[in-house]
Amino acid sequence: KKVTVELKASDYIPYTWKKDVALKDNVSLVRYFYPVSPKPIKVGIYKFASNLYADNEVKEIINRVLASLSENLFDNKAFKEVPTNILIDEVKRNKLGLDKMTTKGWANTTLKKTLDMIIAGSVGRDDKGYTIETKVYTSNGKLLLGVIKQAKGLRDIDSASKDIAGEIAERFPFEGTVVAVEEEGIKINLGKAGGYRLSKGMEFDIKGAKIDSEGKAVGFKDIGVVEIKKIDAASSFAVPVKVKDKAAIGDKVVRKLYEYTAEAGEKIYFTAAVKGGKGSNVQNLGGVNIYLENLWMGSTEKDGKLDIPIKLGRRYSFIVYKHGYQQIKEKLSFDKNKEIKEFVMTPNTALFKAESSPSGAEVSIDGEPLGKTPFADGKPVELGFHTVKATAGQDYRDWEEVVEFDKEVVDKAGQNKIILYKDYLKIGNEEYKNGAIDKAITSFASTEKGHPDYSVARHRLAQLYLDDKNDYENAIKEFENVLSLPENQQLIYKRFAITFTNLGHAYYLKANDLIKTNKDEAGRYFQKAIDNLQTAKQNTRFFPNDNYDEGLHDTIYYLALSYHKLYLITKKDTYLRNANWAWRDYFDFFPKALDGKADYEKAKDGARIYWSQIKDKL
């Protein structure tokens, strides 16, 4: 028998969908729908660094920039704030640093779900006041745009930050969707109310969506360019400028980045050639931002060069800026096409002194070797945030930290020296692989509070007690040790949400052992199991991806079992009702990915028996 299945979703694309389906055995339908309303851009303001030795005034300037820029940028509905504390935690968890994020990006990490772009900045100073440079990076590590503003002092920061936020919004390549196709043009889902800073005549690239059989967009192809003619509150109307195919509902539009062009006809430009260094140690400098009349022209390539369009004979103001170097401000004019203008930037450096325990550790800055500890006389390092890494080899774990070089001497010696810890986590895992469980337990137990791997190693230790030793007391003790740290208890580090499941499981097994000898004590442990499993159930979204289904199963399974057995001990109606609902949840939310797996099918069979025991009592 055939039936017609129709789905309607007024706030999604497509608005309606039909399919004829033959009813035979189990029929599964999958159809992708996409929201009509555009999603806000998830933005994290990472850090602003001082491009000079930071005194109290400079630090106050930076703090004011961060606060004011955040207030102004996120007042715009087009952008959604990723709080800085969450951003920094996620950056650490993904073992990223500013240098990696602004070169390789984070598109291939779990941070991609949380963050679309980051903002980083620099504050410099000259005889006219402060220079604030703001850079916007996408998830592939690409510098999308730069914005530079001047401020005489603290009182001008709010105004400068407002201008920075406004320029980001005006120049950002916002994406929208075609929501209607008419004879003369298309309607897109970007309007006045969204904060997109639209204006008539603005151009968008249009990209045709490639849709698979389930309605999923699997790619896009360039169709051409459209121009905005009318702007309403929630949408705009655009007409074709140069298109090669007809647009369709669901196609994507992307606002074209503003490009400075001096004049039509032959391309007239000069080449900026930037070098950096002191004395004889001068070399080509990439990643230098060049601003013409305060408008970002782009960044130099590795060879230190950038072509910039100009009008011959006209005088321009230039700012040449790269964090870690003294900025250059010049006024220039050019008499002929394709001139080359060389700029030499002087580095701003701090003296880095370091010792380590153990001594002789290899130190690198942003991946570049610096030498072995100690270096008591110091090594010059450019100002700014840098990822410092120390490696001692053998059984020691690497030390890695983002350090701000913002003073004349940055001292990691004496009481501040770099401490490298024994890698008990690695040692314990290797011993476990070799079947030496007792040695693995000893290694994991060697981590003390303050050790960087304390939480992970103690969690691993608890799992060994639970799964390999059936030592529920010590398993409970170690899981509680992990959750005794406020950052884990409060789920600042989300990956420890699964610890509540494991602790609840351990309490359940301990209670089960006590049923025959001490029912009151067993009841107390079952209640503790329930408390922890309920916490876990409320936070399953934070479970690790690689064993999410198993974690979800254990959470709802042991929660139902704990309610069930607490009812059998107490005979209280409250626990009977809770057990019934818990078993219902178990079958409703049993992970499909675990269907057919022997251990979980066995658990499901047992659950049916348990549930049947109490159904008739309701």
XYZ file of C-alpha atoms in Angstrom:
618
model
C 0.000 0.000 0.000
C 1.248 3.495 -0.864
C 0.604 6.604 1.185
C 1.619 10.230 0.724
C 3.649 11.698 3.548
C 3.589 15.493 3.716
C 5.663 17.658 6.043
C 5.052 21.384 6.514
C 7.377 23.764 8.327
C 6.535 27.442 7.927
C 9.783 28.682 9.480
C 11.998 26.301 7.531
C 13.160 25.605 3.985
C 11.535 23.867 2.188
C 8.181 25.131 3.457
C 6.495 21.877 2.480
C 7.685 18.440 1.345
C 5.795 15.423 -0.001
C 6.806 11.863 -0.701
C 4.905 8.732 -1.734
C 5.895 5.840 0.498
C 5.188 2.119 0.127
C 4.237 0.699 3.526
C 6.239 -2.467 3.926
C 8.032 -3.605 7.081
C 9.787 -0.708 8.826
C 10.007 2.466 6.755
C 12.505 5.161 7.679
C 12.357 8.649 6.177
C 15.021 11.305 6.537
C 14.518 14.864 5.308
C 16.666 17.893 6.055
C 15.037 21.270 6.707
C 16.901 24.544 7.153
C 15.733 27.516 9.245
C 14.536 30.611 7.402
C 16.025 32.948 10.001
C 19.809 33.369 9.674
C 21.905 32.173 12.585
C 24.001 34.794 14.380
C 27.777 34.608 13.956
C 29.343 33.040 17.076
C 32.231 35.321 18.036
C 34.855 35.135 20.751
C 36.973 38.143 21.696
C 40.152 36.284 22.535
C 42.834 38.671 23.705
C 44.265 42.123 23.131
C 48.009 42.322 23.691
C 50.226 45.264 24.523
C 52.684 46.229 21.775
C 54.757 48.140 24.317
C 55.932 47.590 27.865
C 52.634 47.571 29.726
C 52.284 49.995 32.623
C 49.073 50.406 34.626
C 47.638 52.892 32.123
C 48.199 50.507 29.207
C 46.584 47.646 31.125
C 43.596 49.870 31.889
C 43.379 50.844 28.211
C 43.332 47.164 27.158
C 40.676 46.254 29.739
C 38.509 49.157 28.589
C 38.927 48.144 24.926
C 37.844 44.572 25.716
C 34.791 45.668 27.702
C 33.681 48.415 25.321
C 34.222 46.394 22.135
C 32.249 43.500 23.608
C 29.386 45.805 24.582
C 29.203 47.467 21.167
C 29.740 44.397 18.981
C 27.249 42.161 20.764
C 24.638 44.874 20.854
C 24.347 43.876 17.192
C 21.959 40.913 16.743
C 24.075 39.572 13.890
C 26.769 38.526 16.368
C 26.491 36.173 19.342
C 29.067 36.298 22.116
C 31.109 33.270 23.119
C 32.128 34.231 26.690
C 35.882 34.634 27.060
C 36.186 32.134 29.936
C 34.413 29.435 27.898
C 36.508 30.291 24.834
C 39.800 30.012 26.743
C 38.759 26.686 28.340
C 37.815 25.259 24.938
C 41.067 26.523 23.412
C 43.034 24.731 26.151
C 40.988 21.549 25.800
C 41.660 21.451 22.062
C 45.358 22.198 22.670
C 45.204 25.338 20.577
C 46.915 28.672 20.977
C 46.569 32.042 19.318
C 49.388 31.202 16.899
C 47.643 27.991 15.756
C 44.190 29.557 15.607
C 45.403 32.448 13.454
C 47.304 30.231 10.997
C 45.849 26.714 10.868
C 42.461 27.586 12.403
C 40.126 25.370 14.428
C 37.731 24.044 11.761
C 38.921 20.468 12.353
C 38.402 20.577 16.129
C 35.354 20.377 18.401
C 35.689 24.159 18.864
C 34.070 24.574 15.427
C 30.627 23.947 16.970
C 31.159 26.694 19.530
C 32.971 29.354 17.542
C 32.700 30.851 14.035
C 35.341 33.533 14.369
C 37.703 35.123 16.864
C 38.781 38.681 17.413
C 42.305 39.403 18.578
C 43.986 42.740 18.898
C 46.973 44.848 19.739
C 47.471 48.190 21.455
C 50.467 50.324 20.481
C 51.487 53.882 21.239
C 53.234 56.781 19.546
C 53.613 60.500 20.239
C 49.954 61.125 19.284
C 48.379 58.526 21.561
C 47.295 54.911 21.263
C 46.818 52.762 18.179
C 44.231 49.983 18.506
C 44.405 47.237 15.889
C 41.600 44.668 15.766
C 41.836 41.517 13.633
C 39.033 39.126 12.693
C 39.909 35.478 11.948
C 37.699 32.714 10.538
C 37.727 29.049 11.591
C 40.199 28.115 8.843
C 42.764 30.518 10.306
C 42.258 33.145 7.607
C 42.539 36.827 8.487
C 39.200 38.166 7.278
C 39.788 41.844 7.949
C 41.718 44.310 10.042
C 40.485 47.514 11.652
C 42.724 50.240 13.064
C 41.685 53.235 15.168
C 43.457 55.974 17.109
C 42.726 57.132 20.659
C 44.468 59.968 22.493
C 43.774 58.423 25.869
C 41.395 56.485 28.089
C 38.491 58.884 27.537
C 38.517 58.127 23.784
C 38.422 54.322 24.070
C 34.630 53.937 24.108
C 34.282 56.003 20.939
C 37.086 54.086 19.197
C 35.589 50.724 20.220
C 32.181 51.756 18.882
C 33.807 52.657 15.558
C 35.643 49.311 15.466
C 32.416 47.353 16.065
C 30.651 49.399 13.399
C 33.379 48.838 10.809
C 33.404 45.079 11.471
C 29.641 44.960 10.868
C 29.877 47.123 7.727
C 32.624 45.042 6.141
C 31.688 41.539 7.334
C 30.699 39.025 4.591
C 27.328 38.082 6.079
C 25.626 34.999 4.659
C 21.927 34.686 3.929
C 19.489 32.403 2.148
C 17.191 32.825 -0.837
C 13.667 32.507 0.592
C 11.651 33.431 -2.517
C 12.256 33.656 -6.261
C 10.312 36.236 -8.271
C 10.321 37.207 -11.925
C 12.556 40.249 -11.467
C 14.818 38.983 -8.704
C 15.130 37.174 -5.390
C 14.168 37.720 -1.788
C 16.837 37.008 0.841
C 16.471 36.585 4.596
C 18.663 39.543 5.601
C 17.010 42.834 6.529
C 17.265 46.039 8.542
C 16.411 44.403 11.860
C 19.283 41.923 11.804
C 22.157 44.354 12.268
C 23.689 43.599 8.865
C 24.315 47.247 7.870
C 22.704 46.779 4.454
C 22.350 49.532 1.870
C 20.919 49.817 -1.618
C 23.435 48.936 -4.302
C 25.287 46.507 -2.045
C 26.334 43.357 -3.893
C 26.103 39.714 -2.871
C 27.652 36.634 -4.441
C 25.000 33.992 -5.000
C 25.848 30.315 -4.646
C 23.563 27.542 -5.844
C 22.986 24.767 -3.314
C 23.706 21.164 -4.317
C 21.024 19.066 -2.597
C 21.168 15.286 -2.097
C 18.204 12.881 -2.042
C 17.493 13.629 1.639
C 17.461 17.392 1.145
C 20.899 17.909 2.667
C 23.076 20.687 1.225
C 26.305 18.946 0.211
C 27.979 21.833 -1.595
C 27.558 25.142 -3.398
C 28.468 26.459 -6.855
C 28.943 30.077 -7.926
C 25.964 31.428 -9.868
C 26.838 35.108 -10.066
C 26.183 38.443 -8.374
C 22.994 40.191 -7.232
C 22.445 43.776 -6.086
C 20.206 44.971 -3.238
C 17.320 47.179 -4.435
C 14.924 47.196 -1.485
C 15.462 46.555 2.236
C 12.661 45.574 4.630
C 12.795 44.705 8.318
C 13.433 40.959 7.952
C 14.293 40.579 4.266
C 15.674 42.311 1.198
C 14.968 42.203 -2.516
C 17.902 41.804 -4.917
C 18.172 41.809 -8.704
C 20.709 40.015 -10.900
C 23.821 41.912 -11.966
C 25.722 39.119 -13.607
C 24.346 35.589 -13.264
C 24.798 32.394 -15.263
C 22.027 30.265 -13.697
C 18.632 30.863 -12.160
C 18.531 31.028 -8.368
C 16.360 28.709 -6.274
C 14.921 28.784 -2.773
C 17.617 27.569 -0.388
C 20.550 29.002 -2.356
C 23.139 30.934 -0.352
C 24.100 34.601 -0.685
C 27.329 36.103 0.669
C 27.966 39.832 0.957
C 30.952 40.791 -1.158
C 33.946 42.065 0.776
C 34.678 45.704 0.081
C 37.741 46.076 -2.121
C 39.509 49.392 -2.551
C 39.990 50.251 -6.229
C 41.733 53.459 -7.117
C 40.420 53.862 -10.659
C 39.064 51.960 -13.628
C 41.189 50.746 -16.516
C 44.786 49.599 -16.173
C 45.637 48.432 -12.679
C 47.849 51.035 -11.059
C 49.519 50.002 -7.847
C 52.669 50.076 -5.794
C 54.309 47.155 -4.002
C 54.929 47.442 -0.284
C 58.025 45.390 0.619
C 58.295 44.973 4.386
C 61.308 43.712 6.291
C 61.807 43.334 10.016
C 64.765 43.105 12.371
C 67.766 45.006 13.668
C 71.199 45.665 12.212
C 72.330 42.922 9.870
C 69.557 40.588 11.046
C 66.845 41.955 8.745
C 64.571 39.676 6.732
C 61.303 39.663 4.787
C 58.333 40.006 7.104
C 54.995 38.331 6.412
C 51.699 38.960 8.177
C 52.155 42.736 8.263
C 48.884 44.664 7.968
C 48.925 47.757 5.790
C 46.298 50.479 6.147
C 45.683 53.204 3.560
C 43.740 56.156 4.986
C 42.936 53.842 7.936
C 41.382 51.258 5.580
C 42.837 47.746 5.673
C 44.480 46.828 2.360
C 45.581 43.328 3.383
C 48.574 41.502 4.851
C 51.991 40.891 3.376
C 52.824 37.384 2.144
C 55.825 35.397 3.394
C 58.042 37.384 1.030
C 56.972 40.558 2.845
C 55.168 42.000 -0.194
C 51.689 43.338 -0.892
C 50.360 45.117 -4.002
C 48.188 48.145 -3.167
C 46.050 50.063 -5.739
C 46.647 53.827 -5.884
C 46.125 56.968 -7.964
C 49.339 58.479 -9.269
C 50.217 61.851 -7.803
C 47.830 61.563 -4.877
C 49.225 61.716 -1.337
C 48.175 58.916 1.039
C 48.525 58.252 4.758
C 49.818 54.764 5.552
C 50.038 52.747 8.753
C 52.215 49.630 8.676
C 51.395 47.444 11.674
C 52.433 44.062 13.022
C 52.247 43.129 16.661
C 55.716 42.698 18.108
C 57.150 45.522 15.965
C 57.152 49.297 16.136
C 54.419 50.695 13.917
C 55.285 52.854 10.926
C 53.234 55.897 9.905
C 54.086 57.656 6.657
C 52.539 59.937 4.047
C 53.482 58.927 0.518
C 52.706 59.743 -3.094
C 53.742 57.876 -6.239
C 54.710 59.223 -9.659
C 54.787 55.977 -11.633
C 53.042 52.624 -11.726
C 54.417 49.508 -9.989
C 56.858 51.341 -7.736
C 58.344 49.369 -4.841
C 58.390 51.005 -1.420
C 60.440 49.320 1.292
C 59.516 49.511 4.968
C 61.815 48.247 7.740
C 60.126 47.481 11.063
C 62.024 47.437 14.350
C 61.039 44.604 16.700
C 59.683 45.321 20.175
C 61.196 42.624 22.373
C 61.224 41.385 25.935
C 64.124 39.530 27.527
C 63.033 35.982 28.402
C 64.879 34.293 31.273
C 64.069 30.695 32.145
C 65.045 27.771 34.350
C 63.327 24.411 34.575
C 63.054 21.384 36.801
C 64.537 19.112 35.566
C 67.133 21.325 33.921
C 68.075 21.013 30.265
C 64.546 21.234 28.868
C 64.182 22.211 25.204
C 62.188 25.466 24.966
C 60.302 26.687 21.907
C 58.262 29.825 21.204
C 55.302 29.312 18.854
C 57.013 26.160 17.588
C 60.386 27.837 16.941
C 63.325 26.423 19.004
C 64.765 28.882 21.525
C 67.348 26.735 23.339
C 67.848 24.590 26.450
C 67.265 25.774 29.999
C 68.733 27.537 31.804
C 69.231 30.798 29.933
C 69.995 33.185 32.750
C 71.188 35.991 30.457
C 67.878 35.893 28.631
C 66.719 35.550 25.035
C 64.877 38.278 23.077
C 61.215 37.502 22.303
C 58.768 39.751 20.432
C 56.090 41.387 22.578
C 52.666 39.755 22.626
C 51.068 36.446 23.502
C 53.231 33.453 22.638
C 52.888 29.719 23.207
C 55.910 28.649 25.251
C 56.668 24.926 25.313
C 59.309 23.076 27.342
C 60.198 19.421 26.691
C 62.436 17.255 28.900
C 61.695 13.880 27.273
C 61.948 10.573 29.170
C 58.945 10.143 31.479
C 58.148 13.857 31.777
C 55.092 15.470 30.241
C 55.595 18.613 28.174
C 54.971 21.992 29.792
C 53.006 24.396 27.620
C 51.527 27.779 28.418
C 50.451 30.956 26.653
C 52.653 33.704 28.083
C 52.208 37.433 27.530
C 55.497 39.197 26.885
C 54.604 42.749 27.870
C 57.511 43.901 30.009
C 61.240 44.419 29.647
C 62.073 41.110 31.354
C 59.792 38.066 31.542
C 61.250 35.841 34.230
C 60.561 32.108 34.419
C 63.456 31.442 36.792
C 63.849 30.942 40.537
C 60.454 30.680 42.230
C 58.778 31.108 38.833
C 60.765 28.382 37.095
C 59.121 25.914 34.741
C 58.115 22.689 36.506
C 57.804 19.589 34.335
C 55.781 16.785 35.913
C 56.209 13.050 35.531
C 53.789 11.763 32.893
C 52.011 9.290 35.179
C 49.028 9.181 32.830
C 51.135 7.962 29.915
C 53.093 5.545 32.127
C 49.904 4.116 33.651
C 48.205 3.651 30.272
C 51.239 1.795 28.892
C 51.354 -0.479 31.947
C 47.640 -1.202 31.606
C 48.100 -2.137 27.933
C 50.800 -4.580 29.030
C 48.437 -6.185 31.559
C 50.231 -4.771 34.619
C 47.058 -3.496 36.300
C 48.548 -3.077 39.779
C 51.462 -1.060 38.378
C 49.009 1.056 36.401
C 47.044 1.727 39.591
C 50.254 2.801 41.353
C 51.142 5.171 38.500
C 47.713 6.811 38.326
C 47.655 7.144 42.124
C 50.999 8.984 42.013
C 49.338 12.117 40.609
C 48.775 14.620 43.387
C 46.540 17.681 43.421
C 48.244 20.378 41.388
C 49.483 17.912 38.784
C 48.095 18.937 35.362
C 46.746 15.409 34.774
C 45.274 14.970 38.255
C 41.616 14.833 37.217
C 42.146 12.596 34.184
C 44.536 10.210 35.963
C 42.343 9.882 39.066
C 39.296 9.280 36.867
C 41.237 6.538 35.085
C 42.263 5.111 38.469
C 38.635 5.011 39.593
C 37.665 3.166 36.407
C 40.303 0.497 37.082
C 38.994 0.002 40.619
C 35.431 -0.232 39.273
C 35.897 -2.378 36.153
C 39.039 -4.418 36.806
C 39.157 -4.795 40.586
C 35.460 -4.651 41.558
C 36.668 -2.434 44.398
C 33.645 -0.181 44.729
C 34.830 1.665 47.842
C 38.034 2.883 46.195
C 36.210 3.585 42.929
C 33.756 5.832 44.806
C 36.630 7.512 46.645
C 38.525 8.328 43.433
C 35.475 9.506 41.468
C 34.668 11.784 44.413
C 38.273 13.036 44.397
C 37.763 14.139 40.797
C 34.457 15.841 41.589
C 35.871 17.483 44.718
C 37.611 20.007 42.484
C 35.238 22.976 42.001
C 35.968 23.251 38.264
C 34.806 19.636 37.781
C 31.893 19.751 40.236
C 30.538 22.875 38.523
C 31.227 21.370 35.066
C 33.499 24.200 34.005
C 35.395 21.371 32.327
C 32.457 19.734 30.562
C 34.167 16.415 29.823
C 33.835 15.424 33.488
C 30.029 15.301 33.223
C 30.438 11.557 32.577
C 32.065 11.260 36.033
C 28.616 11.649 37.611
C 27.464 8.593 35.622
C 30.487 6.570 36.705
C 30.102 7.599 40.347
C 26.398 6.728 40.230
C 27.277 3.330 38.739
C 29.797 2.701 41.544
C 27.241 3.679 44.212
C 24.710 1.328 42.595
C 27.118 -1.629 42.663
C 28.085 -0.893 46.274
C 24.396 -0.742 47.242
C 23.727 -4.017 45.435
C 26.410 -5.728 47.541
C 24.774 -4.472 50.743
C 21.165 -5.552 50.050
C 21.468 -8.892 51.857
C 23.482 -7.636 54.841
C 22.347 -4.063 55.502
C 19.233 -2.846 53.688
C 19.272 0.586 55.318
C 22.841 1.196 54.187
C 21.989 -0.189 50.751
C 19.077 2.252 50.509
C 21.390 5.133 51.357
C 23.807 4.138 48.584
C 20.979 3.668 46.067
C 19.838 7.223 46.833
C 23.384 8.515 46.276
C 23.446 6.653 42.970
C 20.169 8.336 41.982
C 21.421 11.806 42.939
C 24.550 11.498 40.801
C 22.801 9.816 37.873
C 20.163 12.557 37.828
C 22.941 15.151 37.594
C 24.504 13.170 34.763
C 21.155 12.890 32.970
C 20.757 16.675 33.025
C 24.183 17.083 31.416
C 24.358 14.311 28.801
C 24.979 16.980 26.131
C 28.489 17.302 27.559
C 29.343 13.596 27.302
C 32.381 12.794 25.116
C 31.428 12.175 21.482
C 33.423 8.963 21.142
C 31.381 7.094 23.775
C 28.266 9.249 24.016
C 25.800 6.402 23.366
C 27.383 4.125 25.972
C 27.412 6.941 28.526
C 23.760 7.787 27.872
C 22.770 4.129 28.161
C 24.547 3.625 31.481
C 23.041 6.814 32.887
C 19.407 5.906 32.205
C 19.928 2.166 32.857
C 21.482 2.472 36.327
C 19.078 5.268 37.226
C 16.125 2.962 36.508
C 17.777 0.062 38.360
C 18.500 2.249 41.400
C 14.890 3.469 41.617
C 13.651 -0.087 41.067
C 15.735 -1.628 43.852
C 15.099 1.265 46.212
C 11.392 0.540 45.760
C 11.925 -3.171 46.478
C 13.698 -2.246 49.728
C 11.299 0.463 50.932
C 7.987 -0.453 49.203
C 7.287 3.293 48.936
C 4.868 4.377 46.183
C 7.084 7.351 45.276
C 9.922 5.056 44.283
C 7.492 2.764 42.442
C 6.266 5.641 40.274
C 9.802 6.911 39.715
C 10.992 3.435 38.743
C 8.139 3.083 36.247
C 8.964 6.433 34.623
C 12.677 5.596 34.607
C 12.083 2.293 32.782
C 9.826 4.100 30.306
C 12.632 6.612 29.678
C 15.097 3.768 29.244
C 13.149 2.224 26.387
C 12.195 5.595 24.865
C 15.777 6.855 24.784
C 17.722 3.629 24.288
C 20.500 4.636 21.817
C 19.818 3.154 18.384
C 23.549 2.826 17.774
C 23.671 0.132 20.474
C 20.963 -2.050 18.904
C 22.318 -5.499 18.170
C 25.320 -5.225 20.498
C 25.288 -8.280 22.761
C 25.962 -6.622 26.135
C 23.351 -3.937 25.575
C 20.747 -6.326 24.172
C 21.248 -8.399 27.335
C 20.723 -5.284 29.459
C 17.567 -4.468 27.490
C 16.191 -7.996 28.000
C 16.814 -7.671 31.730
C 15.148 -4.265 31.763
C 11.968 -5.762 30.242
C 11.818 -8.303 33.070
C 12.382 -5.645 35.737
C 9.720 -3.350 34.283
C 7.181 -6.168 34.049
C 7.676 -6.818 37.795
C 6.301 -3.407 38.770
C 3.813 -2.516 36.020
C 0.984 -4.446 37.651
C 1.547 -2.696 41.001
C 0.641 0.754 39.652
